[in-house]
Tab-separated table of C-alpha atoms and ligand atoms in Angstrom:
chain	number	residue	atom	x	y	z
A	1	UNK	CA	-61.840	-13.901	19.631
A	2	UNK	CA	-59.714	-14.164	16.476
A	3	UNK	CA	-56.315	-12.479	16.352
A	4	UNK	CA	-56.511	-9.327	14.199
A	5	UNK	CA	-55.510	-9.852	10.568
A	6	UNK	CA	-51.909	-8.669	10.428
A	7	UNK	CA	-52.382	-7.152	6.983
A	8	UNK	CA	-54.939	-4.772	8.443
A	9	UNK	CA	-52.581	-3.683	11.176
A	10	UNK	CA	-49.260	-3.495	9.265
A	11	UNK	CA	-50.370	-3.063	5.638
A	12	UNK	CA	-51.039	-5.809	3.097
A	13	UNK	CA	-48.804	-8.798	2.669
A	14	UNK	CA	-47.644	-9.609	-0.860
A	15	UNK	CA	-48.009	-13.103	-2.242
A	16	UNK	CA	-45.691	-14.535	-4.913
A	17	UNK	CA	-48.318	-13.853	-7.591
A	18	UNK	CA	-48.132	-10.132	-6.807
A	19	UNK	CA	-44.549	-10.015	-8.085
A	20	UNK	CA	-44.189	-8.403	-11.517
A	21	UNK	CA	-42.720	-10.371	-14.413
A	22	UNK	CA	-39.096	-9.674	-15.325
A	23	UNK	CA	-40.108	-7.973	-18.608
A	24	UNK	CA	-42.372	-5.637	-16.775
A	25	UNK	CA	-39.628	-4.676	-14.297
A	26	UNK	CA	-37.206	-3.979	-17.148
A	27	UNK	CA	-39.808	-1.818	-18.910
A	28	UNK	CA	-40.401	0.150	-15.692
A	29	UNK	CA	-36.652	0.650	-15.377
A	30	UNK	CA	-35.960	1.669	-18.977
A	31	UNK	CA	-33.631	4.453	-17.820
A	32	UNK	CA	-31.393	2.051	-15.888
A	33	UNK	CA	-31.364	-0.361	-18.847
A	34	UNK	CA	-30.420	2.481	-21.204
A	35	UNK	CA	-27.503	3.417	-18.980
A	36	UNK	CA	-26.147	-0.004	-18.077
A	37	UNK	CA	-27.464	-2.345	-20.785
A	38	UNK	CA	-29.753	-5.371	-20.603
A	39	UNK	CA	-27.300	-7.995	-19.309
A	40	UNK	CA	-26.381	-6.440	-15.959
A	41	UNK	CA	-29.823	-4.975	-15.224
A	42	UNK	CA	-31.662	-8.218	-16.073
A	43	UNK	CA	-29.256	-10.255	-13.921
A	44	UNK	CA	-29.761	-7.960	-10.944
A	45	UNK	CA	-33.545	-7.785	-11.535
A	46	UNK	CA	-33.752	-11.592	-11.520
A	47	UNK	CA	-31.743	-11.770	-8.281
A	48	UNK	CA	-33.921	-9.069	-6.736
A	49	UNK	CA	-37.144	-10.861	-7.755
A	50	UNK	CA	-35.805	-14.191	-6.435
A	51	UNK	CA	-35.159	-12.586	-3.058
A	52	UNK	CA	-38.589	-10.956	-2.972
A	53	UNK	CA	-40.297	-14.230	-3.965
A	54	UNK	CA	-38.594	-16.091	-1.110
A	55	UNK	CA	-39.777	-13.422	1.328
A	56	UNK	CA	-43.299	-13.469	-0.131
A	57	UNK	CA	-43.479	-17.253	0.321
A	58	UNK	CA	-42.294	-16.826	3.908
A	59	UNK	CA	-45.040	-14.230	4.398
A	60	UNK	CA	-42.509	-11.475	5.079
A	61	UNK	CA	-43.060	-9.203	2.088
A	62	UNK	CA	-45.329	-6.127	2.153
A	63	UNK	CA	-47.137	-4.997	-0.985
A	64	UNK	CA	-45.882	-1.461	-0.378
A	65	UNK	CA	-42.324	-2.674	-0.932
A	66	UNK	CA	-43.141	-3.683	-4.501
A	67	UNK	CA	-43.802	-0.052	-5.375
A	68	UNK	CA	-40.156	0.664	-4.526
A	69	UNK	CA	-38.830	-2.035	-6.833
A	70	UNK	CA	-37.408	0.363	-9.480
A	71	UNK	CA	-35.416	2.235	-6.830
A	72	UNK	CA	-34.206	-1.008	-5.301
A	73	UNK	CA	-33.049	-2.245	-8.698
A	74	UNK	CA	-31.264	1.017	-9.530
A	75	UNK	CA	-29.454	0.872	-6.171
A	76	UNK	CA	-28.427	-2.751	-6.763
A	77	UNK	CA	-27.028	-1.984	-10.201
A	78	UNK	CA	-25.155	1.081	-8.892
A	79	UNK	CA	-23.683	-1.035	-6.094
A	80	UNK	CA	-22.467	-3.635	-8.607
A	81	UNK	CA	-20.682	-0.920	-10.569
A	82	UNK	CA	-19.020	0.454	-7.432
A	83	UNK	CA	-15.389	-0.754	-7.384
A	84	UNK	CA	-14.462	-2.832	-4.341
A	85	UNK	CA	-11.169	-0.946	-4.135
A	86	UNK	CA	-11.876	2.545	-2.856
A	87	UNK	CA	-10.349	5.486	-1.063
A	88	UNK	CA	-10.192	5.294	2.734
A	89	UNK	CA	-9.077	7.760	5.386
A	90	UNK	CA	-5.848	6.584	7.005
A	91	UNK	CA	-5.905	7.647	10.649
A	92	UNK	CA	-3.791	4.700	11.811
A	93	UNK	CA	-0.739	6.870	12.350
A	94	UNK	CA	1.284	4.648	10.014
A	95	UNK	CA	2.279	6.809	7.069
A	96	UNK	CA	3.415	4.108	4.606
A	97	UNK	CA	0.731	1.531	5.392
A	98	UNK	CA	1.103	-1.635	3.316
A	99	UNK	CA	-2.529	-2.667	3.865
A	100	UNK	CA	-3.715	0.794	2.829
A	101	UNK	CA	-1.756	0.990	-0.418
A	102	UNK	CA	1.618	2.333	0.817
A	103	UNK	CA	2.935	5.621	-0.622
A	104	UNK	CA	0.478	8.168	-2.034
A	105	UNK	CA	1.439	9.341	-5.488
A	106	UNK	CA	2.594	12.902	-6.079
A	107	UNK	CA	0.437	15.103	-8.299
A	108	UNK	CA	3.094	14.940	-11.028
A	109	UNK	CA	2.859	11.135	-11.046
A	110	UNK	CA	-0.949	11.192	-11.051
A	111	UNK	CA	-1.002	13.592	-13.998
A	112	UNK	CA	1.485	11.488	-15.897
A	113	UNK	CA	-0.593	8.323	-15.410
A	114	UNK	CA	-3.732	10.138	-16.515
A	115	UNK	CA	-2.061	11.728	-19.532
A	116	UNK	CA	-0.338	8.580	-20.778
A	117	UNK	CA	-2.560	5.612	-20.047
A	118	UNK	CA	-5.400	6.495	-22.404
A	119	UNK	CA	-2.980	7.252	-25.219
A	120	UNK	CA	-0.401	5.335	-27.221
A	121	UNK	CA	3.072	6.198	-25.941
A	122	UNK	CA	6.727	5.479	-26.589
A	123	UNK	CA	7.083	2.799	-23.872
A	124	UNK	CA	9.211	0.608	-26.120
A	125	UNK	CA	9.642	2.807	-29.152
A	126	UNK	CA	12.756	4.851	-29.805
A	127	UNK	CA	11.520	8.197	-31.098
A	128	UNK	CA	14.989	9.212	-32.329
A	129	UNK	CA	15.514	6.238	-34.631
A	130	UNK	CA	11.915	5.191	-35.195
A	131	UNK	CA	12.691	1.631	-34.173
A	132	UNK	CA	11.962	-0.683	-31.285
A	133	UNK	CA	13.175	0.649	-27.946
A	134	UNK	CA	13.609	-0.669	-24.423
A	135	UNK	CA	11.491	0.702	-21.587
A	136	UNK	CA	14.590	0.808	-19.372
A	137	UNK	CA	16.090	3.430	-21.690
A	138	UNK	CA	13.437	5.912	-20.545
A	139	UNK	CA	14.489	5.717	-16.920
A	140	UNK	CA	18.056	4.395	-16.710
A	141	UNK	CA	19.935	7.687	-17.103
A	142	UNK	CA	17.762	9.332	-14.488
A	143	UNK	CA	18.268	6.512	-11.977
A	144	UNK	CA	22.004	6.540	-12.613
A	145	UNK	CA	22.136	10.299	-12.111
A	146	UNK	CA	20.217	10.055	-8.821
A	147	UNK	CA	22.177	7.120	-7.382
A	148	UNK	CA	25.596	7.342	-9.026
A	149	UNK	CA	25.090	3.867	-10.543
A	150	UNK	CA	26.565	2.758	-13.868
A	151	UNK	CA	23.377	0.956	-14.859
A	152	UNK	CA	19.804	0.538	-13.675
A	153	UNK	CA	16.637	-1.388	-14.411
A	154	UNK	CA	13.195	-1.684	-12.840
A	155	UNK	CA	10.839	-4.574	-12.141
A	156	UNK	CA	7.434	-5.184	-10.585
A	157	UNK	CA	8.442	-4.727	-6.934
A	158	UNK	CA	11.436	-5.103	-4.669
A	159	UNK	CA	10.614	-8.746	-3.911
A	160	UNK	CA	10.904	-9.373	-7.666
A	161	UNK	CA	14.144	-7.389	-7.786
A	162	UNK	CA	15.685	-9.564	-5.050
A	163	UNK	CA	14.435	-12.798	-6.618
A	164	UNK	CA	15.707	-11.774	-10.034
A	165	UNK	CA	19.045	-10.527	-8.719
A	166	UNK	CA	19.726	-13.795	-6.897
A	167	UNK	CA	18.523	-15.936	-9.814
A	168	UNK	CA	20.612	-14.048	-12.353
A	169	UNK	CA	23.776	-13.824	-10.269
A	170	UNK	CA	23.655	-16.961	-8.103
A	171	UNK	CA	21.279	-19.387	-9.864
A	172	UNK	CA	22.741	-22.924	-9.724
A	173	UNK	CA	25.396	-21.701	-7.294
A	174	UNK	CA	25.709	-20.674	-3.667
A	175	UNK	CA	24.591	-17.393	-2.158
A	176	UNK	CA	26.051	-16.372	1.206
A	177	UNK	CA	23.824	-14.571	3.736
A	178	UNK	CA	24.297	-13.712	7.405
A	179	UNK	CA	22.018	-15.585	9.834
A	180	UNK	CA	21.145	-12.196	11.281
A	181	UNK	CA	19.623	-11.148	7.954
A	182	UNK	CA	17.409	-14.115	7.025
A	183	UNK	CA	14.353	-11.929	7.139
A	184	UNK	CA	10.690	-12.513	6.529
A	185	UNK	CA	8.792	-9.582	5.046
A	186	UNK	CA	5.020	-9.404	4.799
A	187	UNK	CA	4.432	-13.083	5.576
A	188	UNK	CA	5.305	-14.752	2.278
A	189	UNK	CA	8.698	-13.252	1.437
A	190	UNK	CA	11.279	-15.219	3.427
A	191	UNK	CA	14.879	-14.993	2.409
A	192	UNK	CA	15.570	-18.791	2.558
A	193	UNK	CA	12.507	-19.462	0.376
A	194	UNK	CA	13.467	-16.720	-2.063
A	195	UNK	CA	16.908	-18.327	-2.381
A	196	UNK	CA	15.503	-21.723	-3.298
A	197	UNK	CA	12.899	-20.172	-5.627
A	198	UNK	CA	15.781	-18.403	-7.369
A	199	UNK	CA	17.639	-21.693	-7.750
A	200	UNK	CA	20.464	-20.703	-5.420
A	201	UNK	CA	21.826	-22.693	-2.507
A	202	UNK	CA	21.693	-20.692	0.687
A	203	UNK	CA	24.905	-20.646	2.696
A	204	UNK	CA	24.263	-19.178	6.142
A	205	UNK	CA	27.110	-17.544	7.982
A	206	UNK	CA	27.509	-16.082	11.462
A	207	UNK	CA	24.879	-16.209	14.172
A	208	UNK	CA	21.585	-14.441	14.769
A	209	UNK	CA	23.208	-11.587	16.660
A	210	UNK	CA	26.802	-11.563	15.430
A	211	UNK	CA	28.434	-12.034	12.051
A	212	UNK	CA	32.086	-11.167	11.345
A	213	UNK	CA	34.116	-10.549	8.169
A	214	UNK	CA	35.933	-13.903	8.705
A	215	UNK	CA	32.557	-15.701	8.581
A	216	UNK	CA	32.001	-14.479	5.023
A	217	UNK	CA	35.623	-15.032	3.974
A	218	UNK	CA	35.527	-18.609	5.299
A	219	UNK	CA	32.357	-19.448	3.415
A	220	UNK	CA	33.542	-18.321	-0.011
A	221	UNK	CA	34.378	-21.225	-2.329
A	222	UNK	CA	34.465	-21.907	-6.076
A	223	UNK	CA	30.719	-22.643	-5.792
A	224	UNK	CA	29.904	-19.145	-4.512
A	225	UNK	CA	27.870	-17.049	-6.945
A	226	UNK	CA	26.888	-14.113	-4.773
A	227	UNK	CA	27.063	-12.509	-1.355
A	228	UNK	CA	23.750	-11.000	-0.271
A	229	UNK	CA	23.193	-8.342	2.374
A	230	UNK	CA	19.637	-7.719	3.545
A	231	UNK	CA	18.634	-4.550	5.306
A	232	UNK	CA	16.802	-5.764	8.401
A	233	UNK	CA	14.111	-3.205	7.904
A	234	UNK	CA	11.232	-4.593	9.936
A	235	UNK	CA	13.049	-5.482	13.148
A	236	UNK	CA	16.070	-4.417	15.151
A	237	UNK	CA	18.692	-6.639	16.762
A	238	UNK	CA	19.850	-4.899	19.899
A	239	UNK	CA	22.461	-5.573	22.553
A	240	UNK	CA	25.546	-7.706	21.872
A	241	UNK	CA	25.516	-7.515	18.085
A	242	UNK	CA	27.900	-7.340	15.160
A	243	UNK	CA	27.290	-7.221	11.465
A	244	UNK	CA	29.534	-6.585	8.515
A	245	UNK	CA	28.755	-3.471	6.541
A	246	UNK	CA	28.939	-3.236	2.771
A	247	UNK	CA	32.171	-1.238	2.759
A	248	UNK	CA	33.928	-4.008	4.690
A	249	UNK	CA	32.324	-6.823	2.747
A	250	UNK	CA	32.873	-5.489	-0.784
A	251	UNK	CA	36.687	-5.994	-0.830
A	252	UNK	CA	36.259	-9.521	0.595
A	253	UNK	CA	33.730	-10.377	-2.136
A	254	UNK	CA	35.720	-8.766	-4.942
A	255	UNK	CA	39.012	-10.388	-3.924
A	256	UNK	CA	37.250	-13.695	-4.591
A	257	UNK	CA	35.625	-12.433	-7.791
A	258	UNK	CA	32.153	-12.651	-6.253
A	259	UNK	CA	29.552	-9.887	-6.674
A	260	UNK	CA	27.902	-8.275	-3.643
A	261	UNK	CA	24.208	-7.460	-3.685
A	262	UNK	CA	22.317	-5.550	-1.007
A	263	UNK	CA	18.548	-5.474	-0.526
A	264	UNK	CA	17.785	-2.136	1.082
A	265	UNK	CA	14.048	-2.658	1.333
A	266	UNK	CA	12.888	0.920	1.615
A	267	UNK	CA	15.889	2.778	0.345
A	268	UNK	CA	15.324	6.518	0.579
A	269	UNK	CA	16.954	8.442	-2.275
A	270	UNK	CA	17.601	11.488	-0.115
A	271	UNK	CA	19.033	11.805	3.368
A	272	UNK	CA	15.967	11.937	5.596
A	273	UNK	CA	17.925	13.478	8.464
A	274	UNK	CA	17.879	16.715	6.414
A	275	UNK	CA	14.273	17.001	7.604
A	276	UNK	CA	14.925	15.760	11.119
A	277	UNK	CA	13.795	12.224	10.307
A	278	UNK	CA	15.751	9.119	11.262
A	279	UNK	CA	18.384	8.314	8.638
A	280	UNK	CA	17.830	5.380	6.301
A	281	UNK	CA	20.629	3.852	4.175
A	282	UNK	CA	20.892	5.385	0.712
A	283	UNK	CA	21.430	3.351	-2.481
A	284	UNK	CA	24.083	5.873	-3.528
A	285	UNK	CA	26.028	5.189	-0.296
A	286	UNK	CA	25.762	1.417	-0.850
A	287	UNK	CA	27.121	1.763	-4.381
A	288	UNK	CA	29.925	4.006	-3.163
A	289	UNK	CA	30.711	1.325	-0.555
A	290	UNK	CA	31.299	-1.124	-3.406
A	291	UNK	CA	28.024	-3.027	-3.845
A	292	UNK	CA	27.552	-4.433	-7.335
A	293	UNK	CA	23.768	-4.412	-7.055
A	294	UNK	CA	21.396	-2.490	-4.797
A	295	UNK	CA	17.651	-3.147	-4.802
A	296	UNK	CA	14.873	-1.089	-3.189
A	297	UNK	CA	11.131	-0.478	-3.308
A	298	UNK	CA	9.297	2.167	-5.327
A	299	UNK	CA	6.383	2.596	-2.927
A	300	UNK	CA	8.028	2.854	0.453
A	301	UNK	CA	10.150	5.887	1.360
A	302	UNK	CA	10.735	6.701	-2.317
A	303	UNK	CA	7.093	7.791	-2.412
A	304	UNK	CA	6.206	6.344	-5.808
A	305	UNK	CA	4.238	3.425	-7.241
A	306	UNK	CA	4.867	-0.256	-6.559
A	307	UNK	CA	8.159	-1.045	-8.278
A	308	UNK	CA	11.488	-2.724	-7.656
A	309	UNK	CA	14.530	-0.629	-8.493
A	310	UNK	CA	17.799	-2.302	-9.350
A	311	UNK	CA	20.932	-0.153	-9.594
A	312	UNK	CA	24.536	-1.209	-9.856
A	313	UNK	CA	27.499	-1.999	-12.061
A	314	UNK	CA	27.151	-2.403	-15.826
A	315	UNK	CA	28.238	-6.039	-15.590
A	316	UNK	CA	25.844	-7.092	-12.824
A	317	UNK	CA	22.817	-5.126	-14.045
A	318	UNK	CA	23.566	-6.378	-17.567
A	319	UNK	CA	23.343	-9.996	-16.387
A	320	UNK	CA	20.118	-9.242	-14.536
A	321	UNK	CA	18.583	-7.535	-17.541
A	322	UNK	CA	19.416	-10.433	-19.856
A	323	UNK	CA	18.096	-13.093	-17.482
A	324	UNK	CA	14.887	-14.621	-18.946
A	325	UNK	CA	12.900	-14.164	-15.712
A	326	UNK	CA	13.233	-10.380	-16.187
A	327	UNK	CA	10.551	-10.414	-18.889
A	328	UNK	CA	8.084	-12.013	-16.471
A	329	UNK	CA	8.820	-9.505	-13.727
A	330	UNK	CA	8.973	-6.332	-15.797
A	331	UNK	CA	7.285	-3.168	-14.618
A	332	UNK	CA	3.948	-2.443	-16.267
A	333	UNK	CA	3.475	0.834	-18.168
A	334	UNK	CA	1.114	2.218	-15.535
A	335	UNK	CA	3.515	2.245	-12.563
A	336	UNK	CA	6.343	2.913	-15.012
A	337	UNK	CA	4.819	6.275	-15.929
A	338	UNK	CA	4.252	7.115	-12.266
A	339	UNK	CA	7.767	6.037	-11.308
A	340	UNK	CA	9.460	8.177	-13.923
A	341	UNK	CA	7.462	11.251	-12.870
A	342	UNK	CA	8.236	10.551	-9.196
A	343	UNK	CA	11.965	10.164	-9.860
A	344	UNK	CA	12.068	13.464	-11.761
A	345	UNK	CA	10.870	15.205	-8.596
A	346	UNK	CA	14.181	14.171	-7.004
A	347	UNK	CA	15.971	16.451	-9.475
A	348	UNK	CA	14.661	19.343	-7.351
A	349	UNK	CA	15.318	18.217	-3.770
A	350	UNK	CA	14.425	21.622	-2.283
A	351	UNK	CA	10.823	21.102	-3.378
A	352	UNK	CA	10.526	17.431	-2.420
A	353	UNK	CA	8.892	18.080	0.905
A	354	UNK	CA	6.014	19.861	-0.845
A	355	UNK	CA	5.923	17.635	-3.928
A	356	UNK	CA	6.067	14.169	-2.372
A	357	UNK	CA	3.068	13.322	-0.183
A	358	UNK	CA	5.034	10.670	1.729
A	359	UNK	CA	7.739	13.134	2.726
A	360	UNK	CA	5.180	15.869	3.363
A	361	UNK	CA	3.285	13.626	5.802
A	362	UNK	CA	6.416	12.298	7.483
A	363	UNK	CA	7.684	15.827	8.134
A	364	UNK	CA	4.372	17.344	9.193
A	365	UNK	CA	5.104	19.335	12.363
A	366	UNK	CA	3.498	18.014	15.530
A	367	UNK	CA	2.228	21.514	16.384
A	368	UNK	CA	0.207	21.574	13.157
A	369	UNK	CA	-1.305	18.151	13.884
A	370	UNK	CA	-2.049	19.211	17.461
A	371	UNK	CA	-3.872	22.306	16.232
A	372	UNK	CA	-5.969	20.124	13.942
A	373	UNK	CA	-6.752	17.769	16.832
A	374	UNK	CA	-7.880	20.697	19.012
A	375	UNK	CA	-10.056	21.998	16.187
A	376	UNK	CA	-11.655	18.639	15.379
A	377	UNK	CA	-12.180	17.332	18.933
A	378	UNK	CA	-15.408	19.280	19.642
A	379	UNK	CA	-16.746	18.598	16.136
A	380	UNK	CA	-16.207	14.850	16.422
A	381	UNK	CA	-17.478	14.903	20.020
A	382	UNK	CA	-20.733	16.489	18.870
A	383	UNK	CA	-21.178	13.688	16.338
A	384	UNK	CA	-20.618	10.746	18.702
A	385	UNK	CA	-21.943	11.994	22.042
A	386	UNK	CA	-23.314	10.955	24.450
A	387	UNK	CA	-22.168	7.413	23.751
A	388	UNK	CA	-18.508	8.223	23.226
A	389	UNK	CA	-16.122	10.750	24.695
A	390	UNK	CA	-13.473	12.499	22.609
A	391	UNK	CA	-10.253	14.124	23.727
A	392	UNK	CA	-7.249	15.497	21.840
A	393	UNK	CA	-4.091	13.555	22.692
A	394	UNK	CA	-0.411	13.451	21.807
A	395	UNK	CA	0.447	10.327	19.791
A	396	UNK	CA	3.413	8.604	18.172
A	397	UNK	CA	3.155	7.940	14.431
A	398	UNK	CA	5.119	5.252	12.635
A	399	UNK	CA	6.812	5.460	9.276
A	400	UNK	CA	5.539	2.026	8.251
A	401	UNK	CA	6.279	-0.670	5.677
A	402	UNK	CA	9.064	-1.972	7.822
A	403	UNK	CA	10.992	1.269	7.505
A	404	UNK	CA	12.741	2.210	10.718
A	405	UNK	CA	10.513	-0.031	12.842
A	406	UNK	CA	11.590	1.301	16.205
A	407	UNK	CA	11.462	4.990	15.318
A	408	UNK	CA	8.420	7.074	16.243
A	409	UNK	CA	7.286	10.472	15.000
A	410	UNK	CA	5.641	12.821	17.530
A	411	UNK	CA	2.077	13.295	16.390
A	412	UNK	CA	-1.402	14.103	17.685
A	413	UNK	CA	-4.957	12.975	17.291
A	414	UNK	CA	-8.184	12.076	19.007
A	415	UNK	CA	-8.834	9.389	21.612
A	416	UNK	CA	-12.410	8.082	21.676
A	417	UNK	CA	-13.808	6.073	24.569
A	418	UNK	CA	-17.159	4.388	25.111
A	419	UNK	CA	-19.052	6.129	27.903
A	420	UNK	CA	-20.156	3.541	30.466
A	421	UNK	CA	-23.789	2.544	30.434
A	422	UNK	CA	-24.515	4.218	27.119
A	423	UNK	CA	-24.932	0.867	25.447
A	424	UNK	CA	-22.476	1.207	22.616
A	425	UNK	CA	-19.131	-0.504	22.565
A	426	UNK	CA	-16.000	0.806	20.992
A	427	UNK	CA	-16.294	-2.059	18.478
A	428	UNK	CA	-19.574	-0.573	17.250
A	429	UNK	CA	-17.857	2.777	16.664
A	430	UNK	CA	-14.925	1.174	14.850
A	431	UNK	CA	-17.356	-0.754	12.643
A	432	UNK	CA	-19.444	2.355	11.935
A	433	UNK	CA	-16.339	4.318	10.912
A	434	UNK	CA	-15.341	1.505	8.576
A	435	UNK	CA	-18.811	1.457	7.034
A	436	UNK	CA	-18.748	5.141	6.010
A	437	UNK	CA	-18.731	5.940	2.263
A	438	UNK	CA	-15.023	6.721	2.627
A	439	UNK	CA	-14.084	4.282	5.379
A	440	UNK	CA	-12.163	5.805	8.300
A	441	UNK	CA	-9.486	3.531	9.741
A	442	UNK	CA	-8.042	4.249	13.185
A	443	UNK	CA	-6.196	2.059	15.658
A	444	UNK	CA	-7.426	0.392	18.824
A	445	UNK	CA	-5.384	0.854	21.956
A	446	UNK	CA	-6.867	-0.946	24.983
A	447	UNK	CA	-10.157	0.804	25.648
A	448	UNK	CA	-9.505	3.699	23.284
A	449	UNK	CA	-9.892	4.235	19.578
A	450	UNK	CA	-7.038	6.461	18.437
A	451	UNK	CA	-7.413	8.615	15.353
A	452	UNK	CA	-3.937	9.873	14.457
A	453	UNK	CA	-4.399	13.002	12.342
A	454	UNK	CA	-0.927	13.091	10.756
A	455	UNK	CA	-2.218	11.772	7.428
A	456	UNK	CA	-5.434	13.842	7.395
A	457	UNK	CA	-4.488	16.695	5.082
A	458	UNK	CA	-8.099	17.439	4.126
A	459	UNK	CA	-10.204	17.500	7.344
A	460	UNK	CA	-13.406	17.516	5.238
A	461	UNK	CA	-12.742	13.848	4.459
A	462	UNK	CA	-13.656	13.249	8.095
A	463	UNK	CA	-16.023	16.102	8.963
A	464	UNK	CA	-18.232	15.693	5.869
A	465	UNK	CA	-18.965	12.147	6.975
A	466	UNK	CA	-19.845	12.918	10.587
A	467	UNK	CA	-23.612	13.292	9.967
A	468	UNK	CA	-23.641	9.803	8.427
A	469	UNK	CA	-21.663	8.513	11.408
A	470	UNK	CA	-24.140	10.032	13.881
A	471	UNK	CA	-27.009	8.455	11.988
A	472	UNK	CA	-25.461	4.998	11.942
A	473	UNK	CA	-24.754	5.144	15.682
A	474	UNK	CA	-28.355	5.965	16.632
B	501	PLP	C1	9.757	-4.252	1.760
B	501	PLP	C2	10.953	-5.087	1.582
B	501	PLP	C3	11.034	-6.003	0.523
B	501	PLP	C4	9.897	-6.210	-0.426
B	501	PLP	O1	9.695	-5.062	-1.218
B	501	PLP	P1	8.347	-4.913	-2.079
B	501	PLP	O2	8.555	-3.696	-2.886
B	501	PLP	O3	7.242	-4.832	-1.098
B	501	PLP	O4	8.227	-6.141	-2.914
B	501	PLP	C5	12.187	-6.745	0.410
B	501	PLP	N1	13.203	-6.608	1.274
B	501	PLP	C6	13.162	-5.722	2.302
B	501	PLP	C7	14.330	-5.617	3.219
B	501	PLP	C8	12.036	-4.932	2.493
B	501	PLP	O5	11.979	-4.063	3.505
């Protein structure tokens, strides 16, 4: 007996000659062509037809599928127009997460970007005189007011600020750094490499755990261009340690006529202990201690866009501003607009905790997060059962971006576990969460997936996606 013809059982197979011509497909999809133009739609239609032809030749294509070709093409074109960079839900418990875009912009900064970027603006135009202006002029007074500096400028990020500061002040000369502060940040930013890229000769002083004032004093010579302090933001040296603070170092540097620069990394502009958070060194305190230049990031604790802020004395900032590399590292108008709006929020410190998302999330009371965890636990459980169990748990959030690496913030969230014998691993759940329209990112902890709810201000970002999650798990 012959095997039954498969086409009778499963529907008819398509052969390559059943495929429509490209012109015909484009005519059938006139609406998509009208919206997106011929170039993109034809390219995607060709790719779609190539794929179908290969499957037809392999005997894997059903005729019925060809009827769905217009929908398949529309979906392909829509997917091509979908940006690869998209919003995600940060349930990692790390508030300033470098991989997830660091600080969230305040509404004021978002509005400013939206209002200014589609319009000509006075970025480098002096409205008072009607002549060419300098973008720094728009922001310098404000930065000086907030930090007590004589002068200020901004560049692309703090790494650029450090590179530029060293190049402008120590290029062709020696820069002295403590061995305890030769940091690596984010993989590619290593202080010794930055020194050589800036054209300065690194002079290491002290030891990994202890550096004394006499170490700096002994290293100063006529070749010295700069003394650099680096805030060891992403690690902590504990135990038998000694370092020389800026207030002690400044007189030593100045007695030798050498400027002192400090890289604060995060650099909060307000005292975080006001809100019960661990204190972080302030640029204004570093300037008061005698630093000639202080650099810090725009998108860490400051809560703004990516930027490198440079504040200090007129002489030092003047040299930095005139250095040719400055033009290559300047801050683009887009983050510039966001930075100015963010800095203006610091003029009203009483409102900061509402206005700045970073500060709002860092200060979110644990009780509030716990209440959210209790409310969401049964809802999430209903979506993932019976394969996974869900329980509300107390957690410890991190500030992130190397800020205060050993400090933890009491938080709360959900712990999800795979239920034995239900056939789905925790990996499958993690992958399904990442595949949601707005990917949900948690953190794995042994056999648990932890969803820290500190950064979930709008629970609907999670709950609205639960039906899709349930579907993808079944
Ligand atoms: C984060 C950091 C930098 C780099 O700042 P970016 O703004 O990310 O370029 C440099 N130094 C220290 C100490 C830091 O913590």
